[in-house]
PDB file of C-alpha atoms in Angstrom:
ATOM      1  CA  ASN B  20      -0.283   0.036  -0.008  1.00 72.00           C
ATOM      2  CA  LEU B  21       1.908   2.956  -1.274  1.00 76.00           C
ATOM      3  CA  SER B  22      -0.167   5.438   0.628  1.00 80.00           C
ATOM      4  CA  ASN B  23       0.639   3.719   4.280  1.00 82.00           C
ATOM      5  CA  GLY B  24       3.766   2.308   3.263  1.00 84.00           C
ATOM      6  CA  LYS B  25       2.530  -0.978   4.669  1.00 86.00           C
ATOM      7  CA  TYR B  26       2.688  -4.688   2.675  1.00 89.00           C
ATOM      8  CA  MET B  27       1.756  -8.221   3.094  1.00 89.00           C
ATOM      9  CA  PRO B  28       1.234 -11.360   1.037  1.00 90.00           C
ATOM     10  CA  TYR B  29      -0.491 -11.673  -1.839  1.00 88.00           C
ATOM     11  CA  SER B  30      -2.090 -14.765  -3.449  1.00 88.00           C
ATOM     12  CA  LYS B  31      -4.359 -14.446  -6.294  1.00 89.00           C
ATOM     13  CA  PRO B  32      -8.183 -15.431  -6.728  1.00 88.00           C
ATOM     14  CA  ASN B  33      -9.108 -18.885  -6.237  1.00 88.00           C
ATOM     15  CA  ASN B  34      -5.597 -19.909  -6.020  1.00 89.00           C
ATOM     16  CA  VAL B  35      -5.103 -22.527  -3.279  1.00 90.00           C
ATOM     17  CA  PRO B  36      -1.689 -23.353  -1.659  1.00 92.00           C
ATOM     18  CA  LEU B  37      -1.306 -27.031  -1.720  1.00 91.00           C
ATOM     19  CA  TYR B  38       1.981 -28.376   0.097  1.00 93.00           C
ATOM     20  CA  VAL B  39       3.321 -31.939   0.072  1.00 91.00           C
ATOM     21  CA  HIS B  40       2.084 -33.951   3.454  1.00 92.00           C
ATOM     22  CA  SER B  41       3.664 -34.586   6.123  1.00 93.00           C
ATOM     23  CA  LYS B  42       3.329 -38.911   5.913  1.00 91.00           C
ATOM     24  CA  SER B  43       4.449 -38.503   2.361  1.00 89.00           C
ATOM     25  CA  ASN B  44       7.738 -40.891   1.322  1.00 88.00           C
ATOM     26  CA  HIS B  45      10.252 -37.650   1.417  1.00 90.00           C
ATOM     27  CA  PRO B  46      13.502 -37.375   3.667  1.00 90.00           C
ATOM     28  CA  PRO B  47      12.213 -36.367   7.136  1.00 89.00           C
ATOM     29  CA  ARG B  48      14.415 -33.229   6.367  1.00 90.00           C
ATOM     30  CA  ILE B  49      12.462 -31.797   3.835  1.00 91.00           C
ATOM     31  CA  LEU B  50       9.191 -32.064   5.701  1.00 92.00           C
ATOM     32  CA  LYS B  51      10.579 -31.218   8.547  1.00 93.00           C
ATOM     33  CA  ASN B  52      11.642 -27.240   6.932  1.00 93.00           C
ATOM     34  CA  ILE B  53       8.868 -26.885   4.881  1.00 94.00           C
ATOM     35  CA  PRO B  54       6.275 -25.422   7.467  1.00 94.00           C
ATOM     36  CA  GLU B  55       8.888 -23.108   8.818  1.00 94.00           C
ATOM     37  CA  SER B  56      10.522 -21.867   5.347  1.00 94.00           C
ATOM     38  CA  ILE B  57       6.589 -21.280   4.808  1.00 94.00           C
ATOM     39  CA  ASN B  58       7.151 -19.247   8.051  1.00 94.00           C
ATOM     40  CA  LYS B  59       9.876 -17.466   7.429  1.00 93.00           C
ATOM     41  CA  ARG B  60       8.841 -15.981   3.813  1.00 93.00           C
ATOM     42  CA  LEU B  61       5.198 -14.967   4.932  1.00 92.00           C
ATOM     43  CA  SER B  62       7.166 -13.236   7.592  1.00 92.00           C
ATOM     44  CA  GLU B  63       9.908 -11.432   5.466  1.00 91.00           C
ATOM     45  CA  ILE B  64       7.049 -10.135   2.970  1.00 91.00           C
ATOM     46  CA  SER B  65       4.893  -8.973   5.947  1.00 90.00           C
ATOM     47  CA  CYS B  66       5.116  -5.217   7.295  1.00 89.00           C
ATOM     48  CA  ASP B  67       4.210  -6.383  10.690  1.00 88.00           C
ATOM     49  CA  GLU B  68       2.112  -8.952  12.815  1.00 89.00           C
ATOM     50  CA  GLU B  69      -0.937  -7.775  12.189  1.00 88.00           C
ATOM     51  CA  SER B  70      -0.474  -7.598   8.453  1.00 89.00           C
ATOM     52  CA  PHE B  71       0.980 -11.454   8.932  1.00 90.00           C
ATOM     53  CA  LYS B  72      -2.411 -12.250  10.610  1.00 90.00           C
ATOM     54  CA  LYS B  73      -4.502 -11.072   7.776  1.00 89.00           C
ATOM     55  CA  SER B  74      -3.120 -13.027   5.184  1.00 90.00           C
ATOM     56  CA  THR B  75      -1.390 -16.490   6.558  1.00 91.00           C
ATOM     57  CA  ALA B  76      -5.178 -17.857   7.178  1.00 91.00           C
ATOM     58  CA  GLN B  77      -5.533 -19.810   4.030  1.00 93.00           C
ATOM     59  CA  TYR B  78      -1.717 -21.033   4.609  1.00 94.00           C
ATOM     60  CA  GLN B  79      -2.362 -22.276   8.046  1.00 94.00           C
ATOM     61  CA  LYS B  80      -5.527 -23.913   6.831  1.00 94.00           C
ATOM     62  CA  ALA B  81      -3.041 -25.578   3.848  1.00 94.00           C
ATOM     63  CA  LEU B  82      -0.685 -26.765   6.093  1.00 95.00           C
ATOM     64  CA  ASP B  83      -3.157 -28.693   8.608  1.00 94.00           C
ATOM     65  CA  LYS B  84      -4.790 -30.130   5.679  1.00 94.00           C
ATOM     66  CA  SER B  85      -1.255 -31.818   5.007  1.00 94.00           C
ATOM     67  CA  GLY B  86      -0.723 -33.088   8.334  1.00 94.00           C
ATOM     68  CA  TYR B  87       1.360 -30.544  10.227  1.00 94.00           C
ATOM     69  CA  LYS B  88       1.020 -29.903  13.559  1.00 93.00           C
ATOM     70  CA  PHE B  89       2.535 -26.317  12.922  1.00 94.00           C
ATOM     71  CA  GLN B  90       1.547 -22.644  13.857  1.00 94.00           C
ATOM     72  CA  LEU B  91       2.422 -19.853  12.111  1.00 93.00           C
ATOM     73  CA  SER B  92       3.584 -17.070  13.727  1.00 92.00           C
ATOM     74  CA  PHE B  93       5.414 -13.737  12.995  1.00 91.00           C
ATOM     75  CA  SER B  94       8.766 -13.703  13.314  1.00 87.00           C
ATOM     76  CA  PRO B  95      10.541 -10.474  12.014  1.00 81.00           C
ATOM     77  CA  ALA B  96      13.939 -10.680  10.585  1.00 71.00           C
ATOM     78  CA  THR B  97      16.816  -9.581  13.130  1.00 67.00           C
ATOM     79  CA  SER B  98      19.351  -7.098  11.671  1.00 56.00           C
ATOM     80  CA  ASN B  99      22.162  -9.117  11.895  1.00 54.00           C
ATOM     81  CA  SER B 100      20.716 -11.427   9.300  1.00 48.00           C
ATOM     82  CA  THR B 101      21.511  -9.163   6.494  1.00 48.00           C
ATOM     83  CA  VAL B 102      25.596  -8.829   7.358  1.00 47.00           C
ATOM     84  CA  THR B 103      27.328  -9.901   4.754  1.00 53.00           C
ATOM     85  CA  ASP B 104      30.900 -10.746   4.733  1.00 55.00           C
ATOM     86  CA  THR B 105      32.662  -9.073   1.745  1.00 56.00           C
ATOM     87  CA  GLN B 106      35.974 -11.271   2.762  1.00 62.00           C
ATOM     88  CA  LYS B 107      36.762 -13.436  -0.126  1.00 66.00           C
ATOM     89  CA  LYS B 108      36.463 -17.113   0.981  1.00 72.00           C
ATOM     90  CA  ARG B 109      38.074 -20.320  -0.632  1.00 73.00           C
ATOM     91  CA  LYS B 110      35.400 -22.458  -2.519  1.00 77.00           C
ATOM     92  CA  ARG B 111      35.636 -26.024  -1.257  1.00 78.00           C
ATOM     93  CA  ASN B 112      35.788 -28.732  -3.767  1.00 85.00           C
ATOM     94  CA  ILE B 113      33.104 -31.150  -2.217  1.00 89.00           C
ATOM     95  CA  ILE B 114      31.571 -34.174  -3.873  1.00 91.00           C
ATOM     96  CA  TRP B 115      28.231 -34.678  -3.338  1.00 90.00           C
ATOM     97  CA  TYR B 116      26.782 -38.229  -2.559  1.00 91.00           C
ATOM     98  CA  ASN B 117      22.706 -38.116  -3.560  1.00 90.00           C
ATOM     99  CA  PRO B 118      20.726 -41.572  -2.935  1.00 90.00           C
ATOM    100  CA  PRO B 119      17.560 -41.657  -3.412  1.00 89.00           C
ATOM    101  CA  PHE B 120      15.165 -41.055  -0.164  1.00 89.00           C
ATOM    102  CA  SER B 121      12.585 -43.578   0.551  1.00 88.00           C
ATOM    103  CA  LYS B 122      11.054 -44.556   3.884  1.00 88.00           C
ATOM    104  CA  ASN B 123      10.714 -48.621   2.189  1.00 88.00           C
ATOM    105  CA  VAL B 124      14.352 -48.596   3.185  1.00 89.00           C
ATOM    106  CA  ALA B 125      15.567 -49.457   6.355  1.00 90.00           C
ATOM    107  CA  THR B 126      19.318 -48.882   6.663  1.00 91.00           C
ATOM    108  CA  ASN B 127      20.840 -46.100   6.542  1.00 91.00           C
ATOM    109  CA  VAL B 128      22.486 -45.408   4.049  1.00 92.00           C
ATOM    110  CA  GLY B 129      23.959 -41.839   4.756  1.00 90.00           C
ATOM    111  CA  LYS B 130      25.861 -43.272   7.668  1.00 92.00           C
ATOM    112  CA  THR B 131      26.521 -46.619   6.352  1.00 94.00           C
ATOM    113  CA  PHE B 132      28.189 -44.670   2.718  1.00 94.00           C
ATOM    114  CA  LEU B 133      30.363 -42.272   5.662  1.00 93.00           C
ATOM    115  CA  ARG B 134      31.381 -45.607   7.378  1.00 94.00           C
ATOM    116  CA  ILE B 135      32.469 -47.348   4.495  1.00 94.00           C
ATOM    117  CA  LEU B 136      34.124 -43.710   3.365  1.00 93.00           C
ATOM    118  CA  HIS B 137      35.817 -43.579   6.552  1.00 93.00           C
ATOM    119  CA  GLU B 138      37.048 -47.215   6.608  1.00 93.00           C
ATOM    120  CA  GLU B 139      38.257 -47.465   2.831  1.00 93.00           C
ATOM    121  CA  PHE B 140      40.421 -43.677   3.007  1.00 94.00           C
ATOM    122  CA  PRO B 141      42.022 -43.601   7.176  1.00 93.00           C
ATOM    123  CA  LYS B 142      44.122 -40.759   7.389  1.00 92.00           C
ATOM    124  CA  GLU B 143      47.119 -42.770   6.581  1.00 93.00           C
ATOM    125  CA  ASN B 144      45.914 -42.954   3.227  1.00 92.00           C
ATOM    126  CA  ILE B 145      47.039 -40.778   0.519  1.00 92.00           C
ATOM    127  CA  LEU B 146      43.764 -40.083  -0.953  1.00 92.00           C
ATOM    128  CA  TYR B 147      42.627 -39.117   2.374  1.00 92.00           C
ATOM    129  CA  LYS B 148      42.716 -35.128   1.704  1.00 91.00           C
ATOM    130  CA  LEU B 149      40.055 -35.899  -1.035  1.00 90.00           C
ATOM    131  CA  PHE B 150      37.893 -38.152  -0.003  1.00 92.00           C
ATOM    132  CA  ASN B 151      36.926 -36.919   3.919  1.00 92.00           C
ATOM    133  CA  LYS B 152      34.121 -36.382   5.965  1.00 90.00           C
ATOM    134  CA  ASN B 153      34.992 -32.649   4.810  1.00 90.00           C
ATOM    135  CA  THR B 154      35.289 -32.892   1.163  1.00 92.00           C
ATOM    136  CA  VAL B 155      32.380 -35.704   0.663  1.00 93.00           C
ATOM    137  CA  LYS B 156      28.697 -34.908   1.568  1.00 93.00           C
ATOM    138  CA  VAL B 157      25.834 -37.146   2.026  1.00 92.00           C
ATOM    139  CA  SER B 158      22.199 -35.478   0.796  1.00 91.00           C
ATOM    140  CA  TYR B 159      19.409 -37.217  -0.039  1.00 90.00           C
ATOM    141  CA  SER B 160      17.341 -36.987  -3.488  1.00 88.00           C
ATOM    142  CA  CYS B 161      13.558 -37.016  -3.858  1.00 84.00           C
ATOM    143  CA  LEU B 162      12.327 -39.579  -6.575  1.00 78.00           C
ATOM    144  CA  SER B 163       9.725 -38.906  -9.127  1.00 78.00           C
ATOM    145  CA  ASN B 164       5.977 -38.724  -7.225  1.00 77.00           C
ATOM    146  CA  LEU B 165       3.035 -40.824  -8.538  1.00 80.00           C
ATOM    147  CA  LYS B 166       1.681 -38.516 -10.528  1.00 83.00           C
ATOM    148  CA  GLN B 167       5.038 -37.459 -13.119  1.00 81.00           C
ATOM    149  CA  THR B 168       5.469 -41.102 -13.007  1.00 85.00           C
ATOM    150  CA  ILE B 169       1.955 -41.802 -14.752  1.00 89.00           C
ATOM    151  CA  ASP B 170       2.366 -39.099 -16.977  1.00 86.00           C
ATOM    152  CA  GLY B 171       5.762 -39.825 -17.907  1.00 81.00           C
ATOM    153  CA  HIS B 172       4.498 -43.694 -19.043  1.00 85.00           C
ATOM    154  CA  ASN B 173       1.582 -42.533 -20.573  1.00 86.00           C
ATOM    155  CA  LYS B 174       4.001 -40.048 -22.920  1.00 80.00           C
ATOM    156  CA  ALA B 175       6.116 -42.888 -23.562  1.00 78.00           C
ATOM    157  CA  THR B 176       3.381 -45.010 -24.615  1.00 80.00           C
ATOM    158  CA  LEU B 177       1.395 -42.478 -26.670  1.00 77.00           C
ATOM    159  CA  SER B 178       4.351 -41.104 -28.419  1.00 69.00           C
ATOM    160  CA  LYS B 179       5.222 -44.480 -29.748  1.00 63.00           C
ATOM    161  CA  GLY B 180       2.680 -44.243 -32.364  1.00 53.00           C
ATOM    162  CA  ARG B 181       3.678 -40.817 -33.377  1.00 51.00           C
ATOM    163  CA  GLU B 182       7.421 -42.039 -33.951  1.00 50.00           C
ATOM    164  CA  ILE B 183       8.146 -41.657 -37.679  1.00 46.00           C
ATOM    165  CA  ILE B 184       9.096 -44.835 -39.093  1.00 51.00           C
ATOM    166  CA  GLN B 185      12.940 -45.183 -39.999  1.00 53.00           C
ATOM    167  CA  THR B 186      12.944 -45.910 -43.797  1.00 63.00           C
ATOM    168  CA  LYS B 187      15.889 -48.416 -43.730  1.00 79.00           C
ATOM    169  CA  ASP B 188      17.703 -50.219 -41.060  1.00 84.00           C
ATOM    170  CA  CYS B 189      20.796 -50.955 -43.196  1.00 89.00           C
ATOM    171  CA  ASN B 190      22.189 -49.604 -46.254  1.00 89.00           C
ATOM    172  CA  CYS B 191      25.004 -52.250 -46.665  1.00 89.00           C
ATOM    173  CA  ARG B 192      25.742 -52.993 -50.300  1.00 89.00           C
ATOM    174  CA  ARG B 193      26.015 -56.762 -49.195  1.00 89.00           C
ATOM    175  CA  PRO B 194      23.680 -57.429 -46.660  1.00 87.00           C
ATOM    176  CA  ILE B 195      26.001 -60.779 -45.558  1.00 89.00           C
ATOM    177  CA  ASP B 196      28.393 -58.294 -44.818  1.00 88.00           C
ATOM    178  CA  CYS B 197      26.111 -56.014 -42.266  1.00 92.00           C
ATOM    179  CA  PRO B 198      27.839 -56.165 -38.721  1.00 91.00           C
ATOM    180  CA  LEU B 199      24.716 -56.079 -37.119  1.00 90.00           C
ATOM    181  CA  SER B 200      22.362 -58.329 -39.257  1.00 88.00           C
ATOM    182  CA  GLY B 201      20.592 -55.875 -40.895  1.00 89.00           C
ATOM    183  CA  ARG B 202      20.171 -53.014 -38.011  1.00 89.00           C
ATOM    184  CA  CYS B 203      23.616 -50.779 -39.043  1.00 91.00           C
ATOM    185  CA  LEU B 204      21.479 -47.820 -38.977  1.00 92.00           C
ATOM    186  CA  LYS B 205      20.479 -47.720 -35.378  1.00 92.00           C
ATOM    187  CA  GLN B 206      20.917 -44.546 -33.803  1.00 91.00           C
ATOM    188  CA  CYS B 207      21.437 -43.768 -29.951  1.00 92.00           C
ATOM    189  CA  VAL B 208      22.570 -47.121 -28.936  1.00 94.00           C
ATOM    190  CA  VAL B 209      24.417 -49.164 -26.220  1.00 95.00           C
ATOM    191  CA  TYR B 210      26.199 -51.777 -27.914  1.00 96.00           C
ATOM    192  CA  GLN B 211      28.743 -54.774 -27.366  1.00 96.00           C
ATOM    193  CA  ALA B 212      31.382 -55.959 -29.123  1.00 95.00           C
ATOM    194  CA  THR B 213      32.161 -59.565 -28.756  1.00 95.00           C
ATOM    195  CA  ILE B 214      36.183 -61.021 -29.365  1.00 95.00           C
ATOM    196  CA  LYS B 215      37.128 -64.221 -29.933  1.00 94.00           C
ATOM    197  CA  SER B 216      40.353 -65.339 -30.547  1.00 91.00           C
ATOM    198  CA  ASN B 217      42.494 -68.528 -31.658  1.00 88.00           C
ATOM    199  CA  ASP B 218      44.466 -68.426 -28.121  1.00 84.00           C
ATOM    200  CA  ALA B 219      43.433 -70.158 -24.796  1.00 79.00           C
ATOM    201  CA  LYS B 220      42.179 -66.923 -23.802  1.00 84.00           C
ATOM    202  CA  PRO B 221      38.529 -66.338 -23.172  1.00 90.00           C
ATOM    203  CA  ASP B 222      36.344 -64.479 -25.122  1.00 92.00           C
ATOM    204  CA  GLN B 223      36.276 -60.540 -24.258  1.00 94.00           C
ATOM    205  CA  THR B 224      33.714 -58.461 -24.239  1.00 95.00           C
ATOM    206  CA  TYR B 225      33.593 -54.305 -24.772  1.00 96.00           C
ATOM    207  CA  VAL B 226      30.561 -51.813 -24.253  1.00 95.00           C
ATOM    208  CA  GLY B 227      30.276 -48.520 -26.135  1.00 94.00           C
ATOM    209  CA  LEU B 228      27.879 -46.441 -27.331  1.00 95.00           C
ATOM    210  CA  THR B 229      26.973 -43.534 -29.680  1.00 94.00           C
ATOM    211  CA  GLU B 230      24.797 -40.899 -30.851  1.00 93.00           C
ATOM    212  CA  ASN B 231      25.007 -41.369 -34.259  1.00 92.00           C
ATOM    213  CA  THR B 232      24.210 -44.076 -36.073  1.00 92.00           C
ATOM    214  CA  PHE B 233      25.994 -47.309 -35.235  1.00 94.00           C
ATOM    215  CA  LYS B 234      27.614 -47.724 -38.810  1.00 93.00           C
ATOM    216  CA  THR B 235      28.948 -44.146 -37.892  1.00 94.00           C
ATOM    217  CA  ARG B 236      30.900 -46.352 -34.903  1.00 94.00           C
ATOM    218  CA  TYR B 237      31.441 -49.282 -36.686  1.00 94.00           C
ATOM    219  CA  SER B 238      33.773 -47.437 -39.514  1.00 94.00           C
ATOM    220  CA  ASN B 239      35.537 -45.601 -36.797  1.00 94.00           C
ATOM    221  CA  HIS B 240      36.300 -48.759 -34.691  1.00 94.00           C
ATOM    222  CA  LYS B 241      37.277 -50.529 -38.213  1.00 93.00           C
ATOM    223  CA  ALA B 242      39.878 -46.944 -38.691  1.00 94.00           C
ATOM    224  CA  SER B 243      41.596 -47.835 -35.204  1.00 94.00           C
ATOM    225  CA  PHE B 244      41.711 -51.560 -35.793  1.00 94.00           C
ATOM    226  CA  ARG B 245      43.964 -50.355 -39.303  1.00 93.00           C
ATOM    227  CA  ASN B 246      45.722 -47.198 -37.923  1.00 93.00           C
ATOM    228  CA  PRO B 247      48.566 -47.245 -35.748  1.00 91.00           C
ATOM    229  CA  SER B 248      48.104 -43.431 -34.318  1.00 92.00           C
ATOM    230  CA  MET B 249      44.726 -44.285 -33.271  1.00 92.00           C
ATOM    231  CA  LYS B 250      45.605 -47.976 -31.279  1.00 90.00           C
ATOM    232  CA  SER B 251      44.974 -46.094 -28.165  1.00 91.00           C
ATOM    233  CA  SER B 252      41.584 -44.729 -29.056  1.00 91.00           C
ATOM    234  CA  THR B 253      39.243 -47.239 -26.929  1.00 93.00           C
ATOM    235  CA  GLU B 254      39.946 -50.815 -24.875  1.00 93.00           C
ATOM    236  CA  LEU B 255      38.789 -52.199 -27.470  1.00 94.00           C
ATOM    237  CA  SER B 256      41.613 -51.030 -30.036  1.00 94.00           C
ATOM    238  CA  LYS B 257      44.437 -51.436 -27.569  1.00 94.00           C
ATOM    239  CA  TYR B 258      43.279 -55.111 -27.454  1.00 94.00           C
ATOM    240  CA  VAL B 259      42.716 -55.466 -31.439  1.00 94.00           C
ATOM    241  CA  TRP B 260      46.316 -54.454 -31.472  1.00 94.00           C
ATOM    242  CA  GLU B 261      47.985 -56.585 -29.043  1.00 93.00           C
ATOM    243  CA  LEU B 262      46.443 -59.634 -30.988  1.00 93.00           C
ATOM    244  CA  LYS B 263      47.358 -58.152 -33.793  1.00 92.00           C
ATOM    245  CA  GLU B 264      51.047 -57.611 -32.756  1.00 92.00           C
ATOM    246  CA  LYS B 265      51.148 -61.709 -31.540  1.00 91.00           C
ATOM    247  CA  ASN B 266      50.134 -62.634 -34.784  1.00 91.00           C
ATOM    248  CA  THR B 267      46.645 -64.011 -33.283  1.00 91.00           C
ATOM    249  CA  ASP B 268      43.791 -64.545 -35.638  1.00 92.00           C
ATOM    250  CA  TYR B 269      40.804 -62.823 -34.330  1.00 92.00           C
ATOM    251  CA  GLU B 270      36.946 -62.422 -34.934  1.00 93.00           C
ATOM    252  CA  ILE B 271      34.384 -59.517 -33.957  1.00 94.00           C
ATOM    253  CA  SER B 272      31.102 -59.491 -33.214  1.00 94.00           C
ATOM    254  CA  TRP B 273      28.655 -56.754 -32.787  1.00 95.00           C
ATOM    255  CA  THR B 274      25.311 -56.813 -30.523  1.00 94.00           C
ATOM    256  CA  ILE B 275      22.568 -54.127 -29.377  1.00 95.00           C
ATOM    257  CA  LEU B 276      22.417 -53.881 -25.858  1.00 95.00           C
ATOM    258  CA  LYS B 277      19.843 -51.080 -25.525  1.00 93.00           C
ATOM    259  CA  GLN B 278      18.390 -48.306 -27.429  1.00 92.00           C
ATOM    260  CA  ALA B 279      18.095 -45.016 -25.196  1.00 92.00           C
ATOM    261  CA  LYS B 280      17.593 -41.302 -25.080  1.00 90.00           C
ATOM    262  CA  PRO B 281      20.451 -38.902 -25.310  1.00 91.00           C
ATOM    263  CA  TYR B 282      21.415 -35.971 -23.420  1.00 90.00           C
ATOM    264  CA  ASN B 283      17.971 -34.014 -22.581  1.00 85.00           C
ATOM    265  CA  THR B 284      18.501 -30.137 -21.183  1.00 83.00           C
ATOM    266  CA  ALA B 285      14.853 -30.396 -19.766  1.00 77.00           C
ATOM    267  CA  THR B 286      16.052 -33.260 -17.569  1.00 78.00           C
ATOM    268  CA  GLY B 287      19.572 -32.933 -17.831  1.00 82.00           C
ATOM    269  CA  ARG B 288      20.042 -36.604 -17.670  1.00 86.00           C
ATOM    270  CA  CYS B 289      21.642 -38.566 -20.368  1.00 91.00           C
ATOM    271  CA  ASN B 290      20.152 -42.447 -20.570  1.00 92.00           C
ATOM    272  CA  LEU B 291      22.542 -43.476 -22.995  1.00 93.00           C
ATOM    273  CA  CYS B 292      25.034 -42.456 -20.884  1.00 93.00           C
ATOM    274  CA  LEU B 293      23.232 -43.679 -18.049  1.00 93.00           C
ATOM    275  CA  TRP B 294      22.826 -47.358 -19.448  1.00 94.00           C
ATOM    276  CA  GLU B 295      26.270 -47.818 -20.621  1.00 94.00           C
ATOM    277  CA  LYS B 296      27.788 -46.980 -16.955  1.00 93.00           C
ATOM    278  CA  PHE B 297      25.137 -49.794 -15.843  1.00 93.00           C
ATOM    279  CA  PHE B 298      26.200 -52.387 -17.905  1.00 94.00           C
ATOM    280  CA  ILE B 299      29.679 -52.022 -16.928  1.00 93.00           C
ATOM    281  CA  ILE B 300      29.236 -51.759 -13.359  1.00 91.00           C
ATOM    282  CA  CYS B 301      26.361 -54.510 -12.913  1.00 91.00           C
ATOM    283  CA  LYS B 302      27.066 -56.844 -16.234  1.00 91.00           C
ATOM    284  CA  PRO B 303      30.422 -57.143 -15.696  1.00 90.00           C
ATOM    285  CA  GLU B 304      30.812 -60.197 -17.892  1.00 92.00           C
ATOM    286  CA  LEU B 305      29.215 -57.894 -20.871  1.00 92.00           C
ATOM    287  CA  SER B 306      32.079 -55.617 -20.553  1.00 92.00           C
ATOM    288  CA  THR B 307      35.286 -57.262 -19.413  1.00 93.00           C
ATOM    289  CA  LEU B 308      37.930 -55.078 -21.487  1.00 93.00           C
ATOM    290  CA  ASN B 309      35.649 -51.702 -19.971  1.00 93.00           C
ATOM    291  CA  LYS B 310      38.269 -49.756 -17.164  1.00 90.00           C
ATOM    292  CA  ARG B 311      36.272 -48.656 -14.102  1.00 81.00           C
ATOM    293  CA  ASN B 312      37.550 -44.999 -14.536  1.00 82.00           C
ATOM    294  CA  GLU B 313      35.346 -44.868 -17.975  1.00 83.00           C
ATOM    295  CA  LEU B 314      32.279 -44.351 -15.011  1.00 84.00           C
ATOM    296  CA  VAL B 315      33.844 -40.894 -14.288  1.00 81.00           C
ATOM    297  CA  THR B 316      33.843 -39.216 -17.799  1.00 84.00           C
ATOM    298  CA  ALA B 317      31.380 -36.282 -18.323  1.00 85.00           C
ATOM    299  CA  CYS B 318      28.911 -37.267 -20.862  1.00 89.00           C
ATOM    300  CA  ARG B 319      29.940 -35.822 -24.236  1.00 89.00           C
ATOM    301  CA  HIS B 320      26.412 -35.383 -25.518  1.00 89.00           C
ATOM    302  CA  ALA B 321      26.241 -32.273 -23.370  1.00 88.00           C
ATOM    303  CA  ASN B 322      28.494 -30.536 -24.851  1.00 88.00           C
ATOM    304  CA  LYS B 323      26.804 -29.229 -28.171  1.00 88.00           C
ATOM    305  CA  PHE B 324      24.223 -27.920 -26.096  1.00 87.00           C
ATOM    306  CA  LEU B 325      27.140 -25.036 -24.483  1.00 86.00           C
ATOM    307  CA  LEU B 326      26.450 -21.250 -25.955  1.00 82.00           C
ATOM    308  CA  LYS B 327      29.767 -21.518 -27.519  1.00 81.00           C
ATOM    309  CA  ASN B 328      28.718 -23.643 -30.260  1.00 78.00           C
ATOM    310  CA  PHE B 329      25.593 -21.179 -30.835  1.00 74.00           C
ATOM    311  CA  THR B 330      27.659 -18.020 -31.287  1.00 64.00           C
TER     312      THR B 330
END
């Protein structure tokens, strides 16, 4: 109000506040902070206690309906809360572990994780300065709610009928020579290569991915098998050159493990990279040549969305 300088919370007509229920499957800290944060925000945008009480009835009703036993009360901000430190502070490099929270899980995941961290990286360990309770933090994450899960399922089901039918799955001159038996033009795939050699060693396997057609990636693999300067391109090419240097005959067969969507700017998630990491972690028999350090590599499919590529 410009005439008297008073202000209070405003909500649009017919706008009913709705909050997460106190019994929902959310981390306890989040449920505890919901009413406190609402109370703090309403107090900040109220000039005095009278204005606060005039406008908080609907918010109190929404909290009661959501199962919270919390009474909204006016708490003016203290003067020292706005004091900022002008000194430059060193930013710590913190590694966050965000396990999904579920009330169905009886194990204290955060406590167990920190205990394992302490056991595996004691103070005598050379990596202790990188992995300790000050540099590694735990914070539970929330999974999608039931509505989001149902909407996502419905969208995926309905979009199947609208997908553009690919006219060709293979463009090889001789279909019999296709590395994927007539499916070499498939895009956004996680694939597996199986190497059979004439020596006594067991068959070796390699898992890779490509956002382009498999045939494009296959051509790059063949180039790394022929060109000595590209022998270190992948773990697969390293192994092939190892066999070639020993004059060991080998045969490579290819198969598609999964077709998934690449990086999406809306979700910030790349299912293609996630599926590749899943097979390396959970299906080690499918990826005997892959190294564990491949799990920490950043998603390369997000690079095309960087601002520098649009200038």
